[in-house]
PDB file of C-alpha atoms in Angstrom:
ATOM      1  CA  MET Z   8       0.019   0.164   0.123  1.00 47.00           C
ATOM      2  CA  THR Z   9       1.386   3.710  -0.797  1.00 49.00           C
ATOM      3  CA  THR Z  10       0.630   5.320   2.719  1.00 55.00           C
ATOM      4  CA  ASP Z  11       3.248   8.225   1.182  1.00 67.00           C
ATOM      5  CA  THR Z  12       0.633  10.778  -0.418  1.00 76.00           C
ATOM      6  CA  PRO Z  13       3.235  12.954  -2.743  1.00 79.00           C
ATOM      7  CA  ALA Z  14       4.683   9.465  -3.916  1.00 80.00           C
ATOM      8  CA  ARG Z  15       1.386   8.463  -4.536  1.00 85.00           C
ATOM      9  CA  LEU Z  16      -0.052  11.165  -6.545  1.00 85.00           C
ATOM     10  CA  LEU Z  17       3.158  11.176  -8.571  1.00 82.00           C
ATOM     11  CA  THR Z  18       2.393   7.402  -9.643  1.00 84.00           C
ATOM     12  CA  LEU Z  19      -1.319   8.374  -9.873  1.00 86.00           C
ATOM     13  CA  LEU Z  20      -0.638  10.864 -12.366  1.00 83.00           C
ATOM     14  CA  SER Z  21       2.009   8.572 -14.511  1.00 80.00           C
ATOM     15  CA  LEU Z  22      -0.919   6.115 -14.668  1.00 82.00           C
ATOM     16  CA  LEU Z  23      -3.335   9.108 -15.826  1.00 84.00           C
ATOM     17  CA  GLN Z  24      -0.498  10.397 -18.012  1.00 76.00           C
ATOM     18  CA  THR Z  25      -1.028   6.961 -20.654  1.00 71.00           C
ATOM     19  CA  PRO Z  26      -3.454   7.309 -23.213  1.00 66.00           C
ATOM     20  CA  ARG Z  27      -6.441   5.642 -21.796  1.00 74.00           C
ATOM     21  CA  GLU Z  28      -9.218   5.443 -19.461  1.00 82.00           C
ATOM     22  CA  TRP Z  29      -8.590   3.893 -15.737  1.00 86.00           C
ATOM     23  CA  PRO Z  30     -11.202   2.076 -13.900  1.00 88.00           C
ATOM     24  CA  GLY Z  31     -11.533   3.494 -10.669  1.00 88.00           C
ATOM     25  CA  GLY Z  32     -11.467   0.113  -8.921  1.00 87.00           C
ATOM     26  CA  GLU Z  33      -7.869  -0.556 -11.144  1.00 86.00           C
ATOM     27  CA  LEU Z  34      -6.419   2.632  -9.982  1.00 90.00           C
ATOM     28  CA  ALA Z  35      -7.438   1.759  -6.266  1.00 89.00           C
ATOM     29  CA  ASP Z  36      -5.592  -2.394  -6.922  1.00 88.00           C
ATOM     30  CA  ARG Z  37      -2.659  -0.338  -8.590  1.00 87.00           C
ATOM     31  CA  LEU Z  38      -2.117   2.056  -5.538  1.00 89.00           C
ATOM     32  CA  GLY Z  39      -3.184  -0.468  -3.264  1.00 89.00           C
ATOM     33  CA  VAL Z  40      -5.647   2.231  -1.756  1.00 91.00           C
ATOM     34  CA  SER Z  41      -9.464   2.803  -1.379  1.00 90.00           C
ATOM     35  CA  ARG Z  42     -11.637   4.090  -4.120  1.00 89.00           C
ATOM     36  CA  ARG Z  43     -12.418   7.156  -1.570  1.00 90.00           C
ATOM     37  CA  THR Z  44      -9.115   7.727  -1.515  1.00 92.00           C
ATOM     38  CA  VAL Z  45      -8.330   7.389  -5.296  1.00 91.00           C
ATOM     39  CA  ARG Z  46     -11.584  10.156  -5.126  1.00 90.00           C
ATOM     40  CA  ARG Z  47      -9.504  12.353  -2.872  1.00 92.00           C
ATOM     41  CA  ASP Z  48      -6.070  12.300  -4.730  1.00 91.00           C
ATOM     42  CA  ILE Z  49      -8.054  12.904  -8.216  1.00 91.00           C
ATOM     43  CA  ASP Z  50      -9.626  16.044  -6.529  1.00 92.00           C
ATOM     44  CA  ARG Z  51      -6.055  17.087  -5.479  1.00 90.00           C
ATOM     45  CA  LEU Z  52      -4.814  16.907  -8.722  1.00 88.00           C
ATOM     46  CA  ARG Z  53      -7.570  19.056 -10.108  1.00 88.00           C
ATOM     47  CA  GLU Z  54      -6.533  21.522  -7.542  1.00 87.00           C
ATOM     48  CA  LEU Z  55      -2.861  21.623  -9.086  1.00 84.00           C
ATOM     49  CA  GLY Z  56      -4.276  22.307 -12.325  1.00 83.00           C
ATOM     50  CA  TYR Z  57      -4.795  18.875 -14.104  1.00 85.00           C
ATOM     51  CA  PRO Z  58      -7.653  18.313 -16.088  1.00 86.00           C
ATOM     52  CA  VAL Z  59      -8.621  14.911 -15.046  1.00 88.00           C
ATOM     53  CA  GLN Z  60     -11.851  13.567 -16.208  1.00 88.00           C
ATOM     54  CA  ALA Z  61     -14.489  11.488 -15.033  1.00 88.00           C
ATOM     55  CA  THR Z  62     -16.800   9.021 -16.896  1.00 82.00           C
ATOM     56  CA  MET Z  63     -20.062   7.840 -14.877  1.00 76.00           C
ATOM     57  CA  GLY Z  64     -20.483   4.226 -14.981  1.00 66.00           C
ATOM     58  CA  SER Z  65     -20.574   1.029 -12.348  1.00 62.00           C
ATOM     59  CA  ASP Z  66     -16.972   1.308 -11.735  1.00 58.00           C
ATOM     60  CA  GLY Z  67     -16.294   4.775 -13.286  1.00 64.00           C
ATOM     61  CA  GLY Z  68     -13.215   5.648 -15.061  1.00 86.00           C
ATOM     62  CA  TYR Z  69     -10.508   8.549 -15.244  1.00 90.00           C
ATOM     63  CA  ARG Z  70      -8.394  10.133 -17.883  1.00 86.00           C
ATOM     64  CA  LEU Z  71      -6.522  12.760 -18.636  1.00 83.00           C
ATOM     65  CA  VAL Z  72      -7.509  15.285 -20.906  1.00 82.00           C
ATOM     66  CA  ALA Z  73      -5.953  18.378 -22.771  1.00 73.00           C
ATOM     67  CA  GLY Z  74      -5.979  21.435 -20.646  1.00 68.00           C
ATOM     68  CA  LYS Z  75      -5.174  25.675 -21.320  1.00 62.00           C
ATOM     69  CA  ALA Z  76      -2.204  25.043 -20.158  1.00 65.00           C
ATOM     70  CA  MET Z  77       0.444  21.845 -19.983  1.00 61.00           C
ATOM     71  CA  PRO Z  78       0.909  20.487 -16.496  1.00 66.00           C
ATOM     72  CA  PRO Z  79       4.370  18.832 -15.515  1.00 69.00           C
ATOM     73  CA  LEU Z  80       4.949  15.607 -16.893  1.00 67.00           C
ATOM     74  CA  VAL Z  81       5.896  12.851 -15.213  1.00 70.00           C
ATOM     75  CA  LEU Z  82       7.963   9.842 -17.271  1.00 72.00           C
ATOM     76  CA  ASP Z  83       9.410   6.422 -16.215  1.00 73.00           C
ATOM     77  CA  ASP Z  84      12.810   5.730 -16.964  1.00 73.00           C
ATOM     78  CA  GLU Z  85      12.215   4.383 -20.730  1.00 74.00           C
ATOM     79  CA  GLU Z  86      10.074   7.291 -21.541  1.00 71.00           C
ATOM     80  CA  ALA Z  87      12.745   9.783 -20.449  1.00 73.00           C
ATOM     81  CA  VAL Z  88      15.605   8.134 -22.121  1.00 71.00           C
ATOM     82  CA  ALA Z  89      13.782   8.063 -25.411  1.00 71.00           C
ATOM     83  CA  ILE Z  90      12.924  11.716 -25.612  1.00 72.00           C
ATOM     84  CA  ALA Z  91      16.717  12.780 -24.388  1.00 72.00           C
ATOM     85  CA  VAL Z  92      18.130  10.626 -27.411  1.00 69.00           C
ATOM     86  CA  GLY Z  93      15.916  11.891 -29.626  1.00 68.00           C
ATOM     87  CA  LEU Z  94      16.399  15.725 -28.681  1.00 67.00           C
ATOM     88  CA  ARG Z  95      20.379  14.700 -28.712  1.00 68.00           C
ATOM     89  CA  ALA Z  96      19.860  13.156 -32.048  1.00 62.00           C
ATOM     90  CA  GLY Z  97      18.461  16.229 -33.600  1.00 59.00           C
ATOM     91  CA  ALA Z  98      20.705  19.073 -31.736  1.00 60.00           C
ATOM     92  CA  GLY Z  99      23.566  17.553 -32.893  1.00 57.00           C
ATOM     93  CA  HIS Z 100      23.072  18.863 -36.382  1.00 57.00           C
ATOM     94  CA  ALA Z 101      20.885  22.092 -37.022  1.00 55.00           C
ATOM     95  CA  VAL Z 102      17.955  20.491 -38.117  1.00 52.00           C
ATOM     96  CA  GLU Z 103      15.027  22.691 -39.088  1.00 51.00           C
ATOM     97  CA  GLY Z 104      12.310  22.626 -36.521  1.00 52.00           C
ATOM     98  CA  VAL Z 105      14.554  21.485 -33.685  1.00 55.00           C
ATOM     99  CA  ASP Z 106      15.290  25.114 -32.714  1.00 60.00           C
ATOM    100  CA  GLU Z 107      16.476  26.682 -29.634  1.00 63.00           C
ATOM    101  CA  ALA Z 108      13.001  26.013 -27.700  1.00 64.00           C
ATOM    102  CA  SER Z 109      13.994  22.578 -28.560  1.00 68.00           C
ATOM    103  CA  VAL Z 110      17.384  22.349 -27.277  1.00 73.00           C
ATOM    104  CA  ARG Z 111      16.050  24.484 -23.984  1.00 72.00           C
ATOM    105  CA  ALA Z 112      14.011  21.544 -23.455  1.00 72.00           C
ATOM    106  CA  LEU Z 113      16.647  19.106 -23.724  1.00 71.00           C
ATOM    107  CA  ALA Z 114      18.688  21.193 -21.236  1.00 74.00           C
ATOM    108  CA  LYS Z 115      15.956  21.087 -18.601  1.00 73.00           C
ATOM    109  CA  LEU Z 116      15.671  17.239 -19.102  1.00 75.00           C
ATOM    110  CA  GLU Z 117      19.142  16.070 -18.723  1.00 72.00           C
ATOM    111  CA  GLN Z 118      19.239  18.678 -15.711  1.00 71.00           C
ATOM    112  CA  VAL Z 119      16.799  16.304 -13.904  1.00 70.00           C
ATOM    113  CA  LEU Z 120      18.272  12.938 -15.627  1.00 77.00           C
ATOM    114  CA  PRO Z 121      19.706  10.557 -12.819  1.00 79.00           C
ATOM    115  CA  SER Z 122      22.951  10.038 -13.489  1.00 80.00           C
ATOM    116  CA  ARG Z 123      22.081   6.108 -14.257  1.00 79.00           C
ATOM    117  CA  LEU Z 124      19.795   7.371 -16.902  1.00 78.00           C
ATOM    118  CA  ARG Z 125      22.569  10.466 -18.355  1.00 74.00           C
ATOM    119  CA  HIS Z 126      24.706   7.468 -18.683  1.00 74.00           C
ATOM    120  CA  ARG Z 127      22.360   5.346 -20.328  1.00 75.00           C
ATOM    121  CA  VAL Z 128      21.436   8.488 -23.403  1.00 71.00           C
ATOM    122  CA  ALA Z 129      25.444   8.592 -23.560  1.00 69.00           C
ATOM    123  CA  THR Z 130      26.024   5.138 -24.340  1.00 69.00           C
ATOM    124  CA  LEU Z 131      22.893   4.398 -26.736  1.00 64.00           C
ATOM    125  CA  GLN Z 132      24.037   8.097 -28.748  1.00 60.00           C
ATOM    126  CA  ALA Z 133      27.160   6.820 -28.698  1.00 57.00           C
ATOM    127  CA  ALA Z 134      26.155   3.265 -30.247  1.00 58.00           C
ATOM    128  CA  THR Z 135      24.057   4.516 -32.793  1.00 53.00           C
ATOM    129  CA  THR Z 136      24.566   5.519 -36.569  1.00 50.00           C
ATOM    130  CA  PRO Z 137      21.975   8.255 -37.949  1.00 52.00           C
ATOM    131  CA  LEU Z 138      21.314   7.317 -41.697  1.00 46.00           C
ATOM    132  CA  THR Z 139      20.631  10.580 -42.426  1.00 46.00           C
ATOM    133  CA  SER Z 140      21.939  13.843 -40.249  1.00 47.00           C
ATOM    134  CA  GLY Z 141      22.115  16.990 -42.153  1.00 50.00           C
ATOM    135  CA  ASP Z 142      25.150  17.842 -44.533  1.00 52.00           C
ATOM    136  CA  GLY Z 143      25.795  20.475 -41.970  1.00 56.00           C
ATOM    137  CA  PRO Z 144      28.959  20.413 -39.070  1.00 62.00           C
ATOM    138  CA  SER Z 145      27.886  18.117 -35.762  1.00 66.00           C
ATOM    139  CA  ILE Z 146      27.976  19.481 -32.766  1.00 73.00           C
ATOM    140  CA  ALA Z 147      28.040  18.031 -29.074  1.00 73.00           C
ATOM    141  CA  PRO Z 148      24.673  18.379 -27.471  1.00 72.00           C
ATOM    142  CA  GLU Z 149      26.581  19.168 -24.275  1.00 76.00           C
ATOM    143  CA  THR Z 150      27.757  22.191 -26.210  1.00 82.00           C
ATOM    144  CA  LEU Z 151      24.426  23.441 -27.174  1.00 79.00           C
ATOM    145  CA  THR Z 152      22.401  22.228 -23.775  1.00 78.00           C
ATOM    146  CA  VAL Z 153      24.962  24.844 -21.678  1.00 84.00           C
ATOM    147  CA  MET Z 154      24.301  27.530 -23.906  1.00 85.00           C
ATOM    148  CA  ALA Z 155      20.969  27.293 -23.933  1.00 81.00           C
ATOM    149  CA  SER Z 156      20.696  27.157 -20.177  1.00 81.00           C
ATOM    150  CA  THR Z 157      22.835  30.166 -19.804  1.00 87.00           C
ATOM    151  CA  VAL Z 158      20.489  31.840 -22.582  1.00 86.00           C
ATOM    152  CA  ALA Z 159      17.444  31.052 -20.446  1.00 79.00           C
ATOM    153  CA  GLY Z 160      19.122  32.309 -17.147  1.00 81.00           C
ATOM    154  CA  HIS Z 161      20.541  35.211 -18.319  1.00 89.00           C
ATOM    155  CA  GLU Z 162      24.262  34.233 -16.917  1.00 91.00           C
ATOM    156  CA  ARG Z 163      27.201  34.594 -18.750  1.00 94.00           C
ATOM    157  CA  LEU Z 164      28.972  32.048 -20.855  1.00 95.00           C
ATOM    158  CA  ARG Z 165      32.811  31.670 -21.460  1.00 96.00           C
ATOM    159  CA  PHE Z 166      34.308  29.532 -23.998  1.00 96.00           C
ATOM    160  CA  ALA Z 167      37.283  29.016 -26.406  1.00 95.00           C
ATOM    161  CA  TYR Z 168      36.027  30.039 -30.251  1.00 95.00           C
ATOM    162  CA  ARG Z 169      38.178  29.202 -33.336  1.00 92.00           C
ATOM    163  CA  ALA Z 170      37.573  31.981 -36.052  1.00 86.00           C
ATOM    164  CA  GLY Z 171      37.131  31.059 -39.767  1.00 78.00           C
ATOM    165  CA  ASP Z 172      40.714  31.841 -40.307  1.00 78.00           C
ATOM    166  CA  GLY Z 173      42.071  29.594 -37.360  1.00 85.00           C
ATOM    167  CA  THR Z 174      42.734  32.238 -35.100  1.00 89.00           C
ATOM    168  CA  GLU Z 175      41.698  31.161 -31.696  1.00 91.00           C
ATOM    169  CA  SER Z 176      40.816  32.842 -28.930  1.00 94.00           C
ATOM    170  CA  ARG Z 177      38.949  32.638 -25.477  1.00 95.00           C
ATOM    171  CA  ARG Z 178      35.751  34.889 -24.797  1.00 95.00           C
ATOM    172  CA  LEU Z 179      33.521  35.950 -22.143  1.00 96.00           C
ATOM    173  CA  THR Z 180      30.138  36.714 -23.347  1.00 96.00           C
ATOM    174  CA  GLU Z 181      26.459  37.608 -22.355  1.00 96.00           C
ATOM    175  CA  PRO Z 182      24.208  34.844 -24.380  1.00 94.00           C
ATOM    176  CA  TYR Z 183      21.264  36.327 -26.321  1.00 93.00           C
ATOM    177  CA  ARG Z 184      19.918  33.751 -28.858  1.00 89.00           C
ATOM    178  CA  LEU Z 185      20.654  30.308 -30.890  1.00 85.00           C
ATOM    179  CA  VAL Z 186      19.808  30.268 -34.116  1.00 83.00           C
ATOM    180  CA  SER Z 187      19.196  27.599 -36.336  1.00 77.00           C
ATOM    181  CA  THR Z 188      19.934  28.474 -40.427  1.00 73.00           C
ATOM    182  CA  GLY Z 189      18.752  24.465 -41.289  1.00 63.00           C
ATOM    183  CA  ARG Z 190      22.882  23.768 -41.749  1.00 67.00           C
ATOM    184  CA  ARG Z 191      24.675  25.601 -38.877  1.00 77.00           C
ATOM    185  CA  TRP Z 192      23.870  26.696 -35.478  1.00 83.00           C
ATOM    186  CA  TYR Z 193      24.734  30.219 -34.352  1.00 89.00           C
ATOM    187  CA  LEU Z 194      25.093  32.041 -31.152  1.00 92.00           C
ATOM    188  CA  VAL Z 195      23.938  35.764 -30.723  1.00 93.00           C
ATOM    189  CA  ALA Z 196      26.032  37.292 -27.578  1.00 95.00           C
ATOM    190  CA  TYR Z 197      27.070  40.623 -26.581  1.00 96.00           C
ATOM    191  CA  ASP Z 198      30.836  39.595 -25.994  1.00 95.00           C
ATOM    192  CA  VAL Z 199      31.836  41.792 -22.748  1.00 94.00           C
ATOM    193  CA  ASP Z 200      35.751  42.366 -23.891  1.00 92.00           C
ATOM    194  CA  ARG Z 201      34.821  43.870 -26.901  1.00 91.00           C
ATOM    195  CA  ALA Z 202      32.000  45.501 -26.001  1.00 92.00           C
ATOM    196  CA  ASP Z 203      29.827  44.898 -28.873  1.00 93.00           C
ATOM    197  CA  TRP Z 204      27.612  42.261 -30.372  1.00 94.00           C
ATOM    198  CA  ARG Z 205      28.942  39.156 -31.862  1.00 92.00           C
ATOM    199  CA  THR Z 206      27.355  36.166 -33.527  1.00 91.00           C
ATOM    200  CA  PHE Z 207      29.881  32.797 -33.010  1.00 93.00           C
ATOM    201  CA  ARG Z 208      29.515  29.855 -34.873  1.00 90.00           C
ATOM    202  CA  VAL Z 209      28.449  26.782 -32.389  1.00 88.00           C
ATOM    203  CA  ASP Z 210      30.388  23.852 -34.057  1.00 88.00           C
ATOM    204  CA  ARG Z 211      33.220  26.345 -33.671  1.00 91.00           C
ATOM    205  CA  VAL Z 212      32.875  26.574 -29.900  1.00 92.00           C
ATOM    206  CA  SER Z 213      34.821  24.585 -27.910  1.00 91.00           C
ATOM    207  CA  GLU Z 214      34.989  24.219 -23.838  1.00 92.00           C
ATOM    208  CA  PRO Z 215      31.943  26.315 -23.393  1.00 92.00           C
ATOM    209  CA  PHE Z 216      31.223  26.895 -19.546  1.00 91.00           C
ATOM    210  CA  ALA Z 217      28.823  28.799 -17.360  1.00 90.00           C
ATOM    211  CA  THR Z 218      29.856  31.469 -15.043  1.00 91.00           C
ATOM    212  CA  GLY Z 219      27.136  31.444 -12.401  1.00 86.00           C
ATOM    213  CA  ALA Z 220      27.142  35.800 -12.961  1.00 89.00           C
ATOM    214  CA  ARG Z 221      23.955  37.025 -13.823  1.00 89.00           C
ATOM    215  CA  PHE Z 222      23.906  39.534 -16.075  1.00 91.00           C
ATOM    216  CA  ALA Z 223      20.348  42.105 -17.282  1.00 91.00           C
ATOM    217  CA  PRO Z 224      20.138  41.356 -20.718  1.00 90.00           C
ATOM    218  CA  ARG Z 225      20.770  44.126 -23.277  1.00 92.00           C
ATOM    219  CA  GLU Z 226      18.793  45.458 -26.475  1.00 92.00           C
ATOM    220  CA  LEU Z 227      19.887  43.783 -29.480  1.00 91.00           C
ATOM    221  CA  PRO Z 228      20.334  46.425 -31.825  1.00 87.00           C
ATOM    222  CA  THR Z 229      17.760  45.008 -34.540  1.00 82.00           C
ATOM    223  CA  GLY Z 230      15.282  43.892 -31.995  1.00 81.00           C
ATOM    224  CA  ASP Z 231      15.574  39.903 -33.589  1.00 84.00           C
ATOM    225  CA  ALA Z 232      18.510  37.481 -33.431  1.00 86.00           C
ATOM    226  CA  ALA Z 233      17.769  36.127 -36.980  1.00 81.00           C
ATOM    227  CA  GLU Z 234      17.600  39.217 -38.706  1.00 82.00           C
ATOM    228  CA  TYR Z 235      21.189  40.550 -36.627  1.00 86.00           C
ATOM    229  CA  LEU Z 236      22.599  37.361 -37.834  1.00 83.00           C
ATOM    230  CA  ARG Z 237      21.512  37.935 -41.584  1.00 76.00           C
ATOM    231  CA  ARG Z 238      22.758  41.709 -41.179  1.00 77.00           C
ATOM    232  CA  SER Z 239      26.354  40.249 -39.649  1.00 80.00           C
ATOM    233  CA  MET Z 240      26.550  37.519 -42.267  1.00 72.00           C
ATOM    234  CA  GLN Z 241      26.401  40.165 -44.930  1.00 67.00           C
ATOM    235  CA  ARG Z 242      28.780  42.604 -43.095  1.00 69.00           C
ATOM    236  CA  ARG Z 243      31.252  39.744 -43.478  1.00 65.00           C
ATOM    237  CA  GLY Z 244      31.052  39.636 -47.146  1.00 57.00           C
ATOM    238  CA  ASP Z 245      30.978  36.043 -46.936  1.00 63.00           C
ATOM    239  CA  SER Z 246      26.991  35.955 -48.518  1.00 73.00           C
ATOM    240  CA  TYR Z 247      24.719  37.097 -51.215  1.00 83.00           C
ATOM    241  CA  GLU Z 248      21.527  38.025 -51.560  1.00 86.00           C
ATOM    242  CA  ILE Z 249      18.534  35.891 -53.298  1.00 90.00           C
ATOM    243  CA  VAL Z 250      15.699  37.035 -54.860  1.00 94.00           C
ATOM    244  CA  VAL Z 251      13.206  34.044 -55.840  1.00 94.00           C
ATOM    245  CA  THR Z 252       9.545  34.453 -57.320  1.00 94.00           C
ATOM    246  CA  PHE Z 253       6.870  31.862 -55.865  1.00 94.00           C
ATOM    247  CA  ALA Z 254       3.760  31.027 -57.864  1.00 92.00           C
ATOM    248  CA  ALA Z 255       1.810  30.404 -54.663  1.00 91.00           C
ATOM    249  CA  PRO Z 256       0.665  33.009 -51.631  1.00 91.00           C
ATOM    250  CA  VAL Z 257       2.355  34.557 -49.617  1.00 89.00           C
ATOM    251  CA  ARG Z 258       0.896  32.553 -46.258  1.00 89.00           C
ATOM    252  CA  GLU Z 259       1.375  29.142 -48.286  1.00 90.00           C
ATOM    253  CA  VAL Z 260       4.970  30.148 -49.187  1.00 90.00           C
ATOM    254  CA  ALA Z 261       5.837  31.508 -45.274  1.00 88.00           C
ATOM    255  CA  ALA Z 262       4.182  28.023 -43.585  1.00 86.00           C
ATOM    256  CA  ARG Z 263       6.772  26.095 -46.083  1.00 86.00           C
ATOM    257  CA  LEU Z 264      10.192  28.471 -45.489  1.00 84.00           C
ATOM    258  CA  PRO Z 265      12.722  27.856 -42.795  1.00 77.00           C
ATOM    259  CA  GLY Z 266      12.203  31.000 -39.958  1.00 71.00           C
ATOM    260  CA  TRP Z 267      15.438  31.867 -40.471  1.00 69.00           C
ATOM    261  CA  LEU Z 268      15.117  33.219 -43.941  1.00 76.00           C
ATOM    262  CA  GLY Z 269      12.229  35.523 -42.862  1.00 77.00           C
ATOM    263  CA  PRO Z 270       8.901  35.777 -44.603  1.00 83.00           C
ATOM    264  CA  PRO Z 271       8.052  36.349 -48.392  1.00 90.00           C
ATOM    265  CA  GLU Z 272       6.549  39.799 -49.572  1.00 91.00           C
ATOM    266  CA  PRO Z 273       3.243  39.710 -51.188  1.00 91.00           C
ATOM    267  CA  LEU Z 274       3.138  40.574 -54.837  1.00 89.00           C
ATOM    268  CA  ASP Z 275      -0.088  42.601 -56.455  1.00 84.00           C
ATOM    269  CA  ASP Z 276      -1.721  39.656 -58.234  1.00 81.00           C
ATOM    270  CA  GLY Z 277      -2.220  38.009 -54.419  1.00 81.00           C
ATOM    271  CA  THR Z 278      -1.189  34.647 -55.712  1.00 89.00           C
ATOM    272  CA  SER Z 279       2.282  34.668 -55.613  1.00 92.00           C
ATOM    273  CA  CYS Z 280       5.070  36.180 -53.447  1.00 93.00           C
ATOM    274  CA  VAL Z 281       8.856  37.285 -53.512  1.00 93.00           C
ATOM    275  CA  LEU Z 282      11.234  36.578 -51.482  1.00 92.00           C
ATOM    276  CA  ARG Z 283      14.434  38.543 -51.081  1.00 91.00           C
ATOM    277  CA  VAL Z 284      17.058  37.813 -48.484  1.00 86.00           C
ATOM    278  CA  THR Z 285      20.770  37.279 -47.578  1.00 80.00           C
ATOM    279  CA  VAL Z 286      22.411  33.718 -47.188  1.00 80.00           C
ATOM    280  CA  SER Z 287      25.587  32.482 -46.644  1.00 74.00           C
ATOM    281  CA  ASP Z 288      25.077  28.518 -47.422  1.00 74.00           C
ATOM    282  CA  ALA Z 289      26.337  27.122 -50.808  1.00 77.00           C
ATOM    283  CA  VAL Z 290      24.221  28.137 -54.020  1.00 84.00           C
ATOM    284  CA  GLU Z 291      24.002  24.259 -54.469  1.00 86.00           C
ATOM    285  CA  TRP Z 292      22.235  23.570 -50.763  1.00 82.00           C
ATOM    286  CA  MET Z 293      20.257  26.618 -51.549  1.00 86.00           C
ATOM    287  CA  ALA Z 294      18.815  25.017 -54.811  1.00 90.00           C
ATOM    288  CA  VAL Z 295      18.085  21.779 -53.187  1.00 88.00           C
ATOM    289  CA  ARG Z 296      16.443  23.896 -50.475  1.00 85.00           C
ATOM    290  CA  LEU Z 297      13.936  25.885 -52.792  1.00 89.00           C
ATOM    291  CA  ALA Z 298      12.993  22.747 -54.778  1.00 89.00           C
ATOM    292  CA  MET Z 299      12.046  21.020 -51.607  1.00 87.00           C
ATOM    293  CA  LEU Z 300       9.158  23.646 -50.828  1.00 87.00           C
ATOM    294  CA  GLY Z 301       7.090  22.130 -52.984  1.00 88.00           C
ATOM    295  CA  VAL Z 302       5.958  25.020 -55.021  1.00 90.00           C
ATOM    296  CA  ASP Z 303       7.109  26.201 -58.367  1.00 92.00           C
ATOM    297  CA  PHE Z 304       9.262  29.112 -58.256  1.00 93.00           C
ATOM    298  CA  ARG Z 305      11.705  31.423 -60.441  1.00 94.00           C
ATOM    299  CA  VAL Z 306      15.031  32.197 -59.594  1.00 94.00           C
ATOM    300  CA  GLN Z 307      16.121  36.166 -60.657  1.00 93.00           C
ATOM    301  CA  GLU Z 308      18.874  36.877 -58.433  1.00 90.00           C
ATOM    302  CA  PRO Z 309      22.054  35.878 -58.258  1.00 90.00           C
ATOM    303  CA  PRO Z 310      23.227  34.456 -61.390  1.00 91.00           C
ATOM    304  CA  GLU Z 311      24.820  31.701 -60.017  1.00 91.00           C
ATOM    305  CA  LEU Z 312      21.812  30.277 -58.111  1.00 91.00           C
ATOM    306  CA  VAL Z 313      20.026  30.334 -61.534  1.00 93.00           C
ATOM    307  CA  THR Z 314      22.835  27.956 -62.933  1.00 93.00           C
ATOM    308  CA  SER Z 315      23.030  25.798 -59.997  1.00 91.00           C
ATOM    309  CA  VAL Z 316      19.353  25.476 -60.172  1.00 92.00           C
ATOM    310  CA  ARG Z 317      18.922  24.701 -63.886  1.00 92.00           C
ATOM    311  CA  THR Z 318      21.763  22.186 -63.594  1.00 93.00           C
ATOM    312  CA  LEU Z 319      20.217  20.643 -60.618  1.00 90.00           C
ATOM    313  CA  ALA Z 320      16.592  20.596 -62.578  1.00 91.00           C
ATOM    314  CA  ALA Z 321      18.727  18.749 -65.403  1.00 91.00           C
ATOM    315  CA  ARG Z 322      20.227  16.407 -63.493  1.00 90.00           C
ATOM    316  CA  LEU Z 323      16.736  15.000 -61.803  1.00 89.00           C
ATOM    317  CA  THR Z 324      15.385  14.936 -65.400  1.00 89.00           C
ATOM    318  CA  ARG Z 325      18.299  12.909 -66.194  1.00 89.00           C
ATOM    319  CA  ALA Z 326      17.461  10.685 -63.114  1.00 89.00           C
ATOM    320  CA  THR Z 327      13.869   9.665 -64.437  1.00 84.00           C
ATOM    321  CA  GLU Z 328      14.723   9.361 -68.344  1.00 81.00           C
ATOM    322  CA  THR Z 329      14.109   5.470 -69.254  1.00 70.00           C
TER     323      THR Z 329
END
């Protein structure tokens, strides 16, 4: 019999978070208590914000339903390991959709995992080779989780950094945001020693260390981390501007474009739109990325991207010839 009320409530919550309805009698048997105690425990969960729905009948059933806000989840060992492995696999490369929020979730999960489960996660990931992992540089998930934690906690971050020309330095920063471009992770941060804002490629970062020193967040000049990253790339001269017209309404195209490319602009006809954005990825990759959107498009600029799209189209055509 479970006499510890908090432990019993956690056990009850864990059972209710499985997608099924639990008869009151079965819950009472699982917990080793009376049905009356189960009803009282259900009331306690409701007071804590868990939307538990009861059904009428000879044995009365309970199930957890969707609420206005998500209460804390209770995961068993296998579920926690599975989620952590999945998030770490996605975070290792700048996979679209695995953005800063996902990395923050990974940081929170690994913070509370017992050491025995952290070891299982690391062992399973080390023994697993993904079939596809993107063509960007790989990053240790620990690097991202340390960065995400300092972003969320407004905590100064130290790390070693290797610039594009091979120059190595030590940086003390006030991290602002992590930004994924679909192939790479970048950190937008205020560089304390240089007294200015900077962007850092995360795959060039090593030895990240959360100092524990808190800071009051500064106002980013552009107000948006993705926009600041685009401007930074443009200033460095390692980028180019693309102009692409899509034969689809702006809402449809915006839903398909990765966030880091920014929103397209609607054209007067209302059935098409144009994207003007500065990027730093290889034109071959941009050609593939545009083709993957699933809508018709025409590239105006730059000429190199036009050529790359034509080459890709010819190659795909040849691949389907019999």
